XYZ file of N, CA and C in Angstrom:
756
model
N 1.028 66.579 14.607
C 1.610 65.107 14.483
C 2.181 64.880 13.263
N 3.379 64.422 13.292
C 4.179 64.206 12.054
C 3.608 62.927 11.308
N 3.974 62.769 10.124
C 3.521 61.706 9.240
C 4.170 60.390 9.821
N 5.316 60.465 10.365
C 5.870 59.226 10.898
C 5.101 58.794 12.154
N 4.636 59.839 13.033
C 3.841 59.347 14.217
C 2.543 58.904 13.724
N 1.955 59.369 12.690
C 0.632 58.957 12.260
C 0.766 57.368 11.684
N 1.924 57.203 11.062
C 2.098 55.832 10.485
C 2.424 54.720 11.457
N 2.875 55.136 12.705
C 3.238 54.132 13.718
C 1.973 53.295 14.263
N 0.881 53.839 14.502
C -0.224 52.954 14.962
C -0.617 52.048 13.822
N -0.626 52.388 12.518
C -0.945 51.591 11.395
C -0.073 50.454 11.277
N 1.303 50.646 11.517
C 2.378 49.529 11.508
C 2.054 48.629 12.627
N 1.716 49.155 13.843
C 1.448 48.241 14.927
C 0.132 47.393 14.652
N -0.876 48.016 14.002
C -2.098 47.276 13.689
C -1.767 46.141 12.680
N -0.905 46.421 11.616
C -0.675 45.508 10.640
C 0.199 44.253 11.216
N 1.113 44.642 12.172
C 1.823 43.627 12.846
C 1.008 42.809 13.653
N 0.063 43.365 14.387
C -0.790 42.536 15.256
C -1.648 41.576 14.290
N -2.225 42.159 13.284
C -3.049 41.300 12.403
C -2.215 40.185 11.764
N -1.013 40.419 11.271
C -0.092 39.430 10.768
C 0.189 38.295 11.809
N 0.464 38.767 13.083
C 0.656 37.788 14.060
C -0.488 36.870 14.333
N -1.687 37.586 14.293
C -2.960 36.653 14.466
C -3.199 35.811 13.275
N -2.877 36.248 12.119
C -3.010 35.339 10.928
C -2.194 34.184 10.985
N -0.934 34.212 11.643
C -0.184 33.044 11.676
C -0.653 32.101 12.832
N -1.588 32.529 13.625
C -2.128 31.706 14.680
C -3.553 31.321 14.522
N -4.029 31.353 13.193
C -5.441 31.104 13.025
C -5.874 29.683 13.449
N -6.980 29.478 14.110
C -7.447 28.292 14.618
C -8.278 27.641 13.553
N -8.109 26.310 13.301
C -8.844 25.708 12.179
C -10.419 25.757 12.567
N -11.254 25.833 11.537
C -12.661 25.898 11.751
C -13.199 24.741 12.496
N -14.061 24.973 13.553
C -14.710 23.922 14.362
C -13.724 23.488 15.518
N -12.667 24.083 15.557
C -11.619 23.745 16.636
C -11.478 24.818 17.704
N -10.949 24.461 18.975
C -10.639 25.438 19.936
C -9.192 25.459 20.176
N -8.628 26.673 20.253
C -7.146 26.811 20.375
C -6.801 27.632 21.684
N -5.944 26.977 22.427
C -5.440 27.628 23.685
C -4.038 28.038 23.359
N -3.833 29.337 23.022
C -2.532 29.750 22.572
C -1.415 29.674 23.692
N -1.813 29.878 24.889
C -0.816 29.804 25.969
C -0.219 28.464 26.188
N -1.040 27.356 25.931
C -0.445 25.960 26.150
C -0.095 25.266 24.760
N -0.497 25.972 23.716
C -0.193 25.403 22.378
C -1.132 24.185 22.067
N -2.366 24.163 22.587
C -3.270 23.106 22.478
C -4.342 23.415 21.461
N -4.440 22.533 20.505
C -5.524 22.676 19.488
C -6.486 21.512 19.629
N -7.646 21.759 20.046
C -8.669 20.701 20.274
C -9.793 20.744 19.175
N -9.800 19.721 18.337
C -10.761 19.550 17.370
C -11.657 18.303 17.714
N -11.826 17.990 18.935
C -12.543 16.694 19.355
C -14.001 16.902 18.871
N -14.554 15.803 18.229
C -15.985 15.752 17.937
C -16.316 16.954 17.106
N -15.566 17.375 16.136
C -15.780 18.614 15.413
C -16.397 18.261 13.985
N -16.745 17.020 13.770
C -17.288 16.611 12.391
C -16.401 16.689 11.317
N -15.000 16.568 11.584
C -14.125 16.725 10.601
C -14.014 15.367 9.703
N -13.800 15.546 8.399
C -13.651 14.456 7.540
C -12.308 14.268 6.939
N -11.492 15.299 7.270
C -9.998 15.323 6.855
C -9.240 16.021 7.847
N -7.905 15.833 7.849
C -7.036 16.644 8.755
C -6.961 18.131 8.287
N -7.234 19.048 9.118
C -7.143 20.454 8.681
C -5.872 20.826 8.145
N -5.805 21.727 7.171
C -4.544 22.060 6.547
C -3.966 23.227 7.184
N -4.703 24.047 8.131
C -4.326 25.262 8.779
C -4.003 25.091 10.272
N -3.308 24.050 10.602
C -2.959 23.891 12.031
C -1.867 24.916 12.413
N -1.999 25.600 13.493
C -0.986 26.467 13.725
C 0.344 25.846 14.025
N 1.385 26.506 13.482
C 2.722 25.936 13.549
C 3.279 25.627 14.941
N 2.902 26.434 15.917
C 3.339 26.384 17.295
C 2.505 25.262 18.092
N 1.724 24.457 17.515
C 0.842 23.570 18.232
C 1.769 22.515 18.908
N 1.395 22.318 20.212
C 2.161 21.319 21.001
C 1.268 20.046 21.171
N 0.020 20.274 21.391
C -0.949 19.082 21.554
C -2.123 19.293 20.570
N -2.294 18.145 19.852
C -3.374 18.285 18.804
C -4.365 17.113 19.042
N -5.515 17.515 19.373
C -6.699 16.546 19.543
C -7.497 16.462 18.233
N -7.549 15.371 17.509
C -8.292 15.248 16.359
C -9.229 14.025 16.533
N -9.484 13.618 17.805
C -10.266 12.355 18.024
C -11.763 12.647 17.875
N -12.367 11.624 17.751
C -13.876 11.577 17.579
C -14.447 12.239 16.388
N -13.680 12.176 15.239
C -14.142 12.761 13.955
C -14.458 11.636 12.907
N -14.658 11.959 11.647
C -14.854 11.143 10.661
C -13.724 10.917 9.694
N -12.498 11.181 10.127
C -11.342 11.251 9.369
C -11.047 9.693 8.862
N -10.938 9.441 7.541
C -10.722 8.068 6.934
C -9.415 7.786 6.491
N -8.545 8.876 6.224
C -7.229 8.644 5.781
C -6.311 9.707 6.356
N -5.005 9.379 6.505
C -4.002 10.399 6.867
C -3.094 10.659 5.681
N -3.207 11.813 5.144
C -2.349 12.122 3.850
C -0.933 12.367 4.194
N -0.243 12.267 3.016
C 1.219 12.356 3.155
C 1.653 13.760 3.598
N 2.430 13.821 4.638
C 2.929 15.044 5.036
C 1.992 15.888 5.881
N 0.936 15.299 6.463
C -0.091 16.000 7.067
C 0.447 16.867 8.334
N 1.471 16.350 8.891
C 2.048 17.052 10.250
C 3.436 17.496 10.054
N 3.909 17.754 8.766
C 5.250 18.093 8.691
C 5.641 19.523 9.027
N 4.744 20.467 9.243
C 5.062 21.769 9.536
C 4.618 22.049 11.051
N 4.843 21.022 11.850
C 4.425 21.166 13.299
C 5.781 20.726 14.133
N 6.792 21.598 14.254
C 7.995 21.162 14.838
C 7.963 21.062 16.347
N 6.910 21.557 16.956
C 6.863 21.553 18.422
C 5.838 20.489 18.966
N 5.190 19.785 17.972
C 4.105 18.840 18.327
C 4.728 17.740 19.274
N 3.918 17.549 20.395
C 4.304 16.489 21.294
C 3.281 15.456 21.578
N 2.016 15.807 21.350
C 0.952 14.750 21.402
C -0.012 14.889 20.232
N -0.297 13.597 19.686
C -1.147 13.763 18.451
C -2.259 12.675 18.721
N -3.423 13.097 18.831
C -4.570 12.096 19.193
C -5.494 12.022 17.931
N -5.382 10.836 17.337
C -6.234 10.535 16.139
C -7.272 9.432 16.379
N -7.464 9.142 17.607
C -8.315 8.029 18.061
C -9.848 8.355 17.831
N -10.638 7.273 17.766
C -12.037 7.285 17.530
C -12.400 8.017 16.164
N -11.739 7.678 15.118
C -11.966 8.169 13.850
C -12.390 6.898 12.994
N -12.314 7.079 11.634
C -12.634 6.131 10.642
C -11.406 5.836 9.728
N -10.292 5.884 10.311
C -9.047 5.796 9.544
C -8.932 4.389 9.058
N -8.868 4.207 7.723
C -8.653 2.835 7.205
C -7.342 2.617 6.596
N -6.640 3.745 6.204
C -5.268 3.610 5.551
C -4.410 4.775 6.012
N -3.162 4.516 5.838
C -2.097 5.540 6.193
C -1.263 5.717 4.947
N -1.100 6.955 4.413
C -0.182 7.197 3.289
C 1.223 6.939 3.687
N 1.978 6.410 2.716
C 3.388 6.029 3.138
C 4.095 7.080 3.883
N 3.890 8.317 3.604
C 4.655 9.418 4.220
C 3.877 10.156 5.264
N 2.785 9.554 5.710
C 1.825 10.329 6.681
C 2.552 10.784 7.872
N 3.403 10.007 8.395
C 4.120 10.296 9.695
C 5.570 10.392 9.510
N 5.959 10.658 8.348
C 7.432 10.630 8.052
C 8.131 11.911 8.768
N 7.239 13.010 8.700
C 7.796 14.310 9.147
C 7.358 14.766 10.626
N 7.037 13.700 11.375
C 6.621 14.001 12.777
C 7.787 14.698 13.460
N 7.479 15.562 14.377
C 8.604 16.149 15.202
C 9.155 15.082 16.019
N 10.565 15.094 16.212
C 11.259 14.304 17.057
C 10.906 14.423 18.560
N 10.186 15.535 18.823
C 9.728 15.782 20.192
C 8.470 15.049 20.405
N 7.790 14.350 19.539
C 6.527 13.729 19.746
C 6.687 12.657 20.817
N 5.730 12.729 21.826
C 5.755 11.821 22.877
C 4.584 10.817 22.870
N 3.541 11.132 22.196
C 2.361 10.253 22.095
C 1.659 10.405 20.795
N 1.407 9.167 20.207
C 0.625 8.958 18.971
C -0.435 7.965 19.185
N -1.590 8.454 19.174
C -2.866 7.657 19.436
C -3.625 7.358 18.145
N -3.610 6.181 17.722
C -4.462 5.623 16.521
C -5.397 4.624 16.823
N -5.854 4.545 18.154
C -6.695 3.541 18.575
C -8.171 3.805 18.163
N -8.958 2.783 18.160
C -10.333 2.919 17.809
C -10.591 3.362 16.481
N -10.025 2.883 15.433
C -10.147 3.265 14.057
C -10.560 1.949 13.283
N -10.299 2.130 12.013
C -10.674 0.900 11.143
C -9.490 0.384 10.332
N -8.300 0.500 11.016
C -7.005 0.109 10.406
C -6.997 -1.458 10.373
N -6.690 -2.088 9.196
C -6.421 -3.366 8.986
C -5.042 -3.767 8.686
N -4.361 -2.930 7.906
C -3.022 -3.084 7.394
C -2.287 -1.931 7.741
N -1.001 -2.122 8.185
C -0.020 -1.047 8.343
C 1.391 -1.690 8.441
N 2.425 -0.830 8.170
C 3.796 -1.386 8.177
C 4.620 -0.382 8.981
N 5.831 -0.894 9.154
C 6.702 0.038 10.079
C 7.077 1.323 9.121
N 7.016 1.147 7.848
C 7.367 2.384 7.050
C 6.173 3.388 7.125
N 5.054 2.853 7.415
C 3.961 3.885 7.515
C 4.042 4.867 8.654
N 4.662 4.424 9.804
C 4.820 5.248 10.941
C 6.088 6.015 10.964
N 7.173 5.746 10.073
C 8.270 6.328 9.966
C 9.215 6.055 11.153
N 10.147 6.936 11.450
C 11.115 6.780 12.490
C 10.702 7.296 13.804
N 9.412 7.609 14.100
C 9.003 8.089 15.335
C 9.295 7.158 16.537
N 9.688 7.625 17.694
C 9.812 6.863 18.901
C 8.882 7.157 19.924
N 7.769 7.867 19.528
C 6.699 8.337 20.455
C 5.962 7.007 20.913
N 5.402 7.165 22.174
C 4.504 6.101 22.648
C 3.278 5.973 21.734
N 3.099 4.711 21.266
C 2.034 4.612 20.260
C 0.925 3.600 20.681
N -0.357 3.988 20.429
C -1.443 3.312 20.685
C -2.172 2.709 19.417
N -2.252 1.505 19.239
C -2.835 0.842 18.086
C -3.962 -0.085 18.331
N -4.436 -0.134 19.583
C -5.467 -1.133 19.979
C -6.872 -0.697 19.416
N -7.802 -1.715 19.457
C -9.113 -1.444 19.021
C -9.232 -1.073 17.527
N -8.493 -1.869 16.736
C -8.632 -1.836 15.284
C -8.810 -3.276 14.740
N -9.590 -3.356 13.604
C -9.811 -4.680 13.058
C -8.610 -5.169 12.251
N -7.477 -5.461 12.975
C -6.242 -5.787 12.290
C -6.308 -7.128 11.636
N -5.570 -7.164 10.345
C -5.254 -8.429 9.714
C -3.751 -8.731 10.110
N -3.721 -9.772 10.930
C -2.321 -10.058 11.512
C -1.423 -10.754 10.325
N -0.374 -10.051 10.088
C 0.485 -10.461 9.008
C 1.992 -10.216 9.447
N 2.907 -10.542 8.511
C 4.349 -10.150 8.818
C 4.513 -8.596 8.991
N 3.834 -7.929 8.156
C 3.979 -6.446 8.114
C 3.650 -5.832 9.510
N 2.432 -6.453 10.145
C 1.951 -5.920 11.443
C 2.942 -6.483 12.470
N 3.451 -7.703 12.391
C 4.382 -8.185 13.381
C 5.642 -7.175 13.272
N 6.143 -6.925 12.216
C 7.375 -6.109 12.262
C 7.040 -4.730 12.819
N 5.923 -4.234 12.498
C 5.483 -2.864 13.042
C 5.465 -2.856 14.615
N 4.851 -3.747 15.127
C 4.805 -3.795 16.604
C 6.061 -4.105 17.333
N 6.984 -4.827 16.553
C 8.318 -5.008 17.101
C 9.201 -3.897 16.868
N 8.708 -2.839 16.066
C 9.630 -1.657 15.873
C 9.128 -0.427 16.654
N 7.785 -0.269 16.780
C 7.414 1.011 17.317
C 7.464 0.883 18.835
N 7.347 1.986 19.584
C 7.267 2.034 20.949
C 5.793 2.011 21.464
N 5.317 0.809 21.511
C 3.896 0.634 22.033
C 3.672 1.002 23.413
N 2.485 1.636 23.642
C 2.029 1.859 25.023
C 1.652 0.473 25.730
N 2.534 0.185 26.678
C 2.342 -1.236 27.322
C 0.974 -1.529 27.885
N 0.196 -0.467 28.228
C -1.170 -0.817 28.718
C -2.146 -1.110 27.654
N -1.747 -0.963 26.426
C -2.673 -1.215 25.268
C -2.349 -2.221 24.390
N -1.161 -2.954 24.708
C -0.729 -4.023 23.812
C -1.664 -5.191 23.638
N -2.287 -5.500 24.605
C -3.134 -6.696 24.533
C -4.477 -6.351 23.791
N -4.644 -5.010 23.455
C -5.825 -4.634 22.722
C -5.651 -4.816 21.219
N -4.399 -5.170 20.869
C -4.182 -5.323 19.334
C -4.577 -6.778 19.048
N -5.719 -6.953 18.567
C -6.402 -8.269 18.321
C -6.555 -8.538 16.867
N -6.184 -9.798 16.460
C -6.423 -10.227 15.090
C -7.747 -10.567 14.789
N -8.298 -9.593 13.878
C -9.663 -9.880 13.274
C -9.583 -10.913 12.260
N -8.447 -11.030 11.508
C -8.234 -12.019 10.549
C -6.731 -12.250 10.537
N -6.232 -13.296 9.880
C -4.858 -13.691 9.919
C -4.355 -14.275 8.600
N -3.110 -13.988 8.378
C -2.400 -14.422 7.187
C -2.237 -15.935 7.225
N -2.335 -16.533 8.410
C -2.143 -17.983 8.653
C -3.398 -18.719 8.880
N -4.584 -18.075 8.603
C -5.840 -18.840 8.765
C -6.716 -18.263 9.829
N -7.891 -18.823 9.902
C -8.933 -18.252 10.829
C -8.749 -18.703 12.284
N -7.805 -19.574 12.496
C -7.557 -20.106 13.897
C -7.070 -19.080 14.833
N -6.583 -17.879 14.308
C -6.004 -16.793 15.066
C -6.895 -15.643 15.292
N -8.200 -15.744 14.636
C -9.182 -14.729 14.810
C -9.644 -14.496 16.196
N -9.589 -13.201 16.665
C -10.059 -12.975 17.963
C -8.973 -13.076 19.085
N -7.766 -13.298 18.728
C -6.740 -13.526 19.670
C -5.704 -12.337 19.661
N -5.319 -11.915 20.789
C -4.383 -10.839 20.820
C -3.053 -11.184 20.068
N -2.525 -10.297 19.269
C -1.284 -10.583 18.536
C -0.066 -10.850 19.370
N 0.117 -10.166 20.484
C 1.230 -10.408 21.365
C 1.163 -11.866 21.981
N -0.107 -12.218 22.237
C -0.297 -13.692 22.828
C 0.198 -14.612 21.867
N -0.175 -14.441 20.593
C 0.336 -15.393 19.587
C 1.776 -15.362 19.376
N 2.381 -14.260 19.373
C 3.816 -14.112 19.306
C 4.520 -14.817 20.482
N 3.993 -14.593 21.648
C 4.474 -15.327 22.836
C 4.476 -16.697 22.749
N 3.376 -17.331 22.072
C 3.236 -18.756 21.845
C 4.145 -19.277 20.776
N 4.816 -18.485 20.139
C 5.767 -18.943 19.018
C 5.271 -18.859 17.707
N 4.050 -18.215 17.347
C 3.641 -17.978 16.152
C 4.543 -16.940 15.517
N 4.929 -17.157 14.281
C 5.755 -16.278 13.433
C 5.165 -16.012 12.049
N 4.525 -14.872 11.920
C 3.888 -14.514 10.692
C 4.839 -14.276 9.560
N 6.063 -14.000 9.942
C 7.144 -13.649 8.921
C 7.729 -14.968 8.427
N 7.670 -16.015 9.028
C 8.393 -17.306 8.681
C 7.635 -17.758 7.357
N 6.326 -17.713 7.392
C 5.572 -18.149 6.127
C 5.854 -17.261 5.008
N 6.014 -16.006 5.188
C 6.271 -15.107 4.065
C 7.666 -15.402 3.600
N 8.652 -15.683 4.438
C 10.005 -15.846 3.989
C 10.058 -17.178 3.261
N 9.283 -18.235 3.769
C 9.275 -19.479 2.941
C 8.636 -19.286 1.646
N 7.482 -18.509 1.535
C 6.915 -18.273 0.342
C 7.826 -17.559 -0.720
N 8.625 -16.584 -0.120
C 9.624 -15.760 -0.935
C 10.657 -16.804 -1.383
N 11.154 -17.639 -0.532
C 12.243 -18.644 -0.899
C 11.689 -19.595 -2.029
N 10.433 -19.989 -1.869
C 9.978 -20.841 -2.900
C 9.795 -20.194 -4.237
N 9.298 -18.903 -4.239
C 9.265 -18.160 -5.439
C 10.632 -17.913 -6.031
N 11.581 -17.651 -5.292
C 13.008 -17.503 -5.773
C 13.516 -18.883 -6.359
N 13.235 -20.024 -5.647
C 13.611 -21.278 -6.297
C 12.968 -21.577 -7.635
N 11.643 -21.317 -7.667
C 10.962 -21.476 -8.870
C 11.545 -20.629 -10.027
N 11.682 -19.411 -9.686
C 12.360 -18.489 -10.675
C 13.738 -18.952 -11.245
N 14.559 -19.416 -10.206
C 15.947 -19.988 -10.615
C 15.765 -21.252 -11.466
N 14.849 -22.147 -11.125
C 14.626 -23.369 -11.940
C 14.193 -23.079 -13.358
N 13.286 -21.884 -13.455
C 12.808 -21.552 -14.709
C 13.983 -21.086 -15.547
N 14.863 -20.273 -14.956
C 16.001 -19.712 -15.743
C 16.938 -20.873 -16.103
N 17.111 -21.827 -15.213
C 17.985 -22.906 -15.493
C 17.475 -23.743 -16.582
N 16.226 -23.992 -16.524
C 15.546 -24.703 -17.619
C 15.730 -24.061 -19.012
N 15.578 -22.718 -19.022
C 15.826 -22.067 -20.273
C 17.219 -22.213 -20.814
N 18.207 -22.086 -19.822
C 19.625 -22.280 -20.289
C 19.772 -23.611 -20.751
N 19.342 -24.684 -20.174
C 19.514 -26.086 -20.677
C 18.923 -26.242 -21.961
N 17.663 -25.689 -22.147
C 16.932 -25.794 -23.434
C 17.739 -25.067 -24.570
N 18.413 -24.023 -24.209
C 19.167 -23.259 -25.292
C 20.460 -23.971 -25.607
N 20.969 -24.690 -24.643
C 22.244 -25.433 -24.833
C 21.956 -26.550 -25.724
N 20.869 -27.330 -25.332
C 20.437 -28.574 -26.174
C 20.184 -28.120 -27.611
N 19.353 -26.973 -27.759
C 19.061 -26.485 -29.045
C 20.284 -26.056 -29.856
N 21.398 -25.478 -29.164
C 22.516 -25.027 -29.890
C 23.276 -26.314 -30.254
N 23.406 -27.227 -29.459
C 24.178 -28.435 -29.688
C 23.555 -29.169 -30.948
N 22.232 -29.355 -30.838
C 21.510 -30.087 -31.986
C 21.738 -29.239 -33.320
N 21.676 -27.861 -33.280
C 21.909 -27.199 -34.462
C 23.291 -27.394 -35.011
N 24.257 -27.415 -34.148
C 25.599 -27.616 -34.540
C 25.773 -29.052 -35.182
N 25.150 -29.947 -34.502
C 25.272 -31.335 -35.028
C 24.674 -31.439 -36.477
N 23.485 -30.809 -36.664
C 22.907 -30.699 -37.865
C 23.842 -30.081 -39.023
N 24.447 -29.000 -38.590
C 25.363 -28.296 -39.460
C 26.480 -29.151 -39.784
N 27.013 -29.821 -38.777
C 28.221 -30.722 -38.944
C 27.816 -31.948 -39.973
N 26.620 -32.492 -39.849
C 26.281 -33.509 -40.678
C 26.146 -33.036 -42.201
N 25.559 -31.857 -42.359
C 25.396 -31.235 -43.657
C 26.757 -30.986 -44.267
N 27.644 -30.509 -43.429
C 29.074 -30.195 -43.897
C 29.742 -31.472 -44.364
N 29.558 -32.525 -43.559
C 30.217 -33.753 -43.822
C 29.608 -34.451 -45.066
N 28.384 -34.332 -45.380
C 27.755 -34.843 -46.525
C 28.295 -34.101 -47.746
N 28.407 -32.829 -47.427
C 28.991 -32.018 -48.710
C 30.319 -32.352 -49.052
N 31.161 -32.589 -48.019
C 32.539 -33.060 -48.308
C 32.577 -34.366 -48.998
N 31.698 -35.335 -48.571
C 31.552 -36.580 -49.198
C 31.175 -36.536 -50.708
N 30.363 -35.458 -51.038
C 29.905 -35.336 -52.355
C 30.940 -34.709 -53.346
N 32.079 -34.135 -52.790
C 33.086 -33.611 -53.513
C 33.982 -34.725 -54.214
N 34.431 -34.531 -55.456
C 35.277 -35.509 -56.141
C 36.600 -35.647 -55.347
N 37.008 -36.964 -55.140
C 38.309 -37.210 -54.393
C 39.468 -37.160 -55.228
N 40.501 -36.611 -54.944
C 41.918 -36.561 -55.837
C 42.350 -37.807 -56.000
N 42.355 -38.705 -54.919
C 42.962 -40.101 -55.119
C 42.058 -40.877 -56.024
N 40.786 -40.583 -55.888
C 39.771 -41.451 -56.781
C 40.086 -41.037 -58.186
N 40.233 -39.743 -58.482
C 40.413 -39.316 -59.744
C 41.714 -39.895 -60.359
N 42.816 -39.958 -59.532
C 44.146 -40.428 -59.950
C 44.091 -41.885 -60.269
N 43.325 -42.667 -59.541
C 43.133 -44.091 -59.868
C 42.477 -44.264 -61.146
N 41.355 -43.515 -61.379
C 40.607 -43.683 -62.719
C 41.529 -43.340 -63.861
N 42.276 -42.288 -63.675
C 43.334 -42.002 -64.809
C 44.236 -43.123 -65.007
N 44.778 -43.633 -63.903
C 45.790 -44.806 -64.127
C 45.141 -46.060 -64.813
N 43.909 -46.291 -64.511
C 43.210 -47.407 -65.159
C 42.969 -47.101 -66.698
N 42.744 -45.774 -66.904
C 42.490 -45.421 -68.339
C 43.794 -45.750 -69.116
N 44.973 -45.281 -68.620
C 46.323 -45.409 -69.179
C 46.670 -46.909 -69.375
N 46.487 -47.571 -68.362
C 46.818 -49.001 -68.517
C 45.971 -49.789 -69.592
N 44.760 -49.351 -69.688
C 43.770 -49.936 -70.651
C 44.309 -49.470 -71.990
N 44.732 -48.339 -72.272
C 45.191 -47.883 -73.595
C 46.503 -48.562 -73.961
N 47.333 -48.897 -73.012
C 48.501 -49.559 -73.401
C 48.183 -50.992 -73.851
């Protein structure tokens, strides 16, 4: 057997091991390579695994103890179509948490978590069907803009309930979509507040300008008075000529 023939099985073994290394399944999860499904349901995870296979199509992370979604957690999953993060303890979303989601994503499930605040920037440009129900939402302009922007699962919209509200306790326990249908606008109050703040700022600047102008005029007036008094204190040529004439006439 030649050296080349002896090296061939070794090369095949290395290729196989490298291929398996690129498909390593995260600890505590089950991976079905033929369907691209990674199931980490009820795996006791406290954070999103960093070693999710690149070819993952369906990712189940539901039923764990994940409390936050870090920036770029899913940026290396170009084939991802379903992402289930339901039944966790997620309280916050990093600004870039879903920025790099695959455009192929069809379902994003964030239901049954501890989310209170979220904005349209948090979910990025995804057009996936999104589930946000059963979270202790604080209803505000940011949440209103979010649900008006994302592609919500129609069957779960009524489950987005205000646990608290930017407009007072009277909205507590009511579905957000119901309040919006009744004409409640959480963004109008924010815009009014912004307008008032801008008006106060403008008035402040205007007052400063007026005060400066008044100070400048008064300073100039004082300078003008001092200059006039100085001129008055100078000897007058006509006065001196009159004195000299009187002296001459007296001498004569």
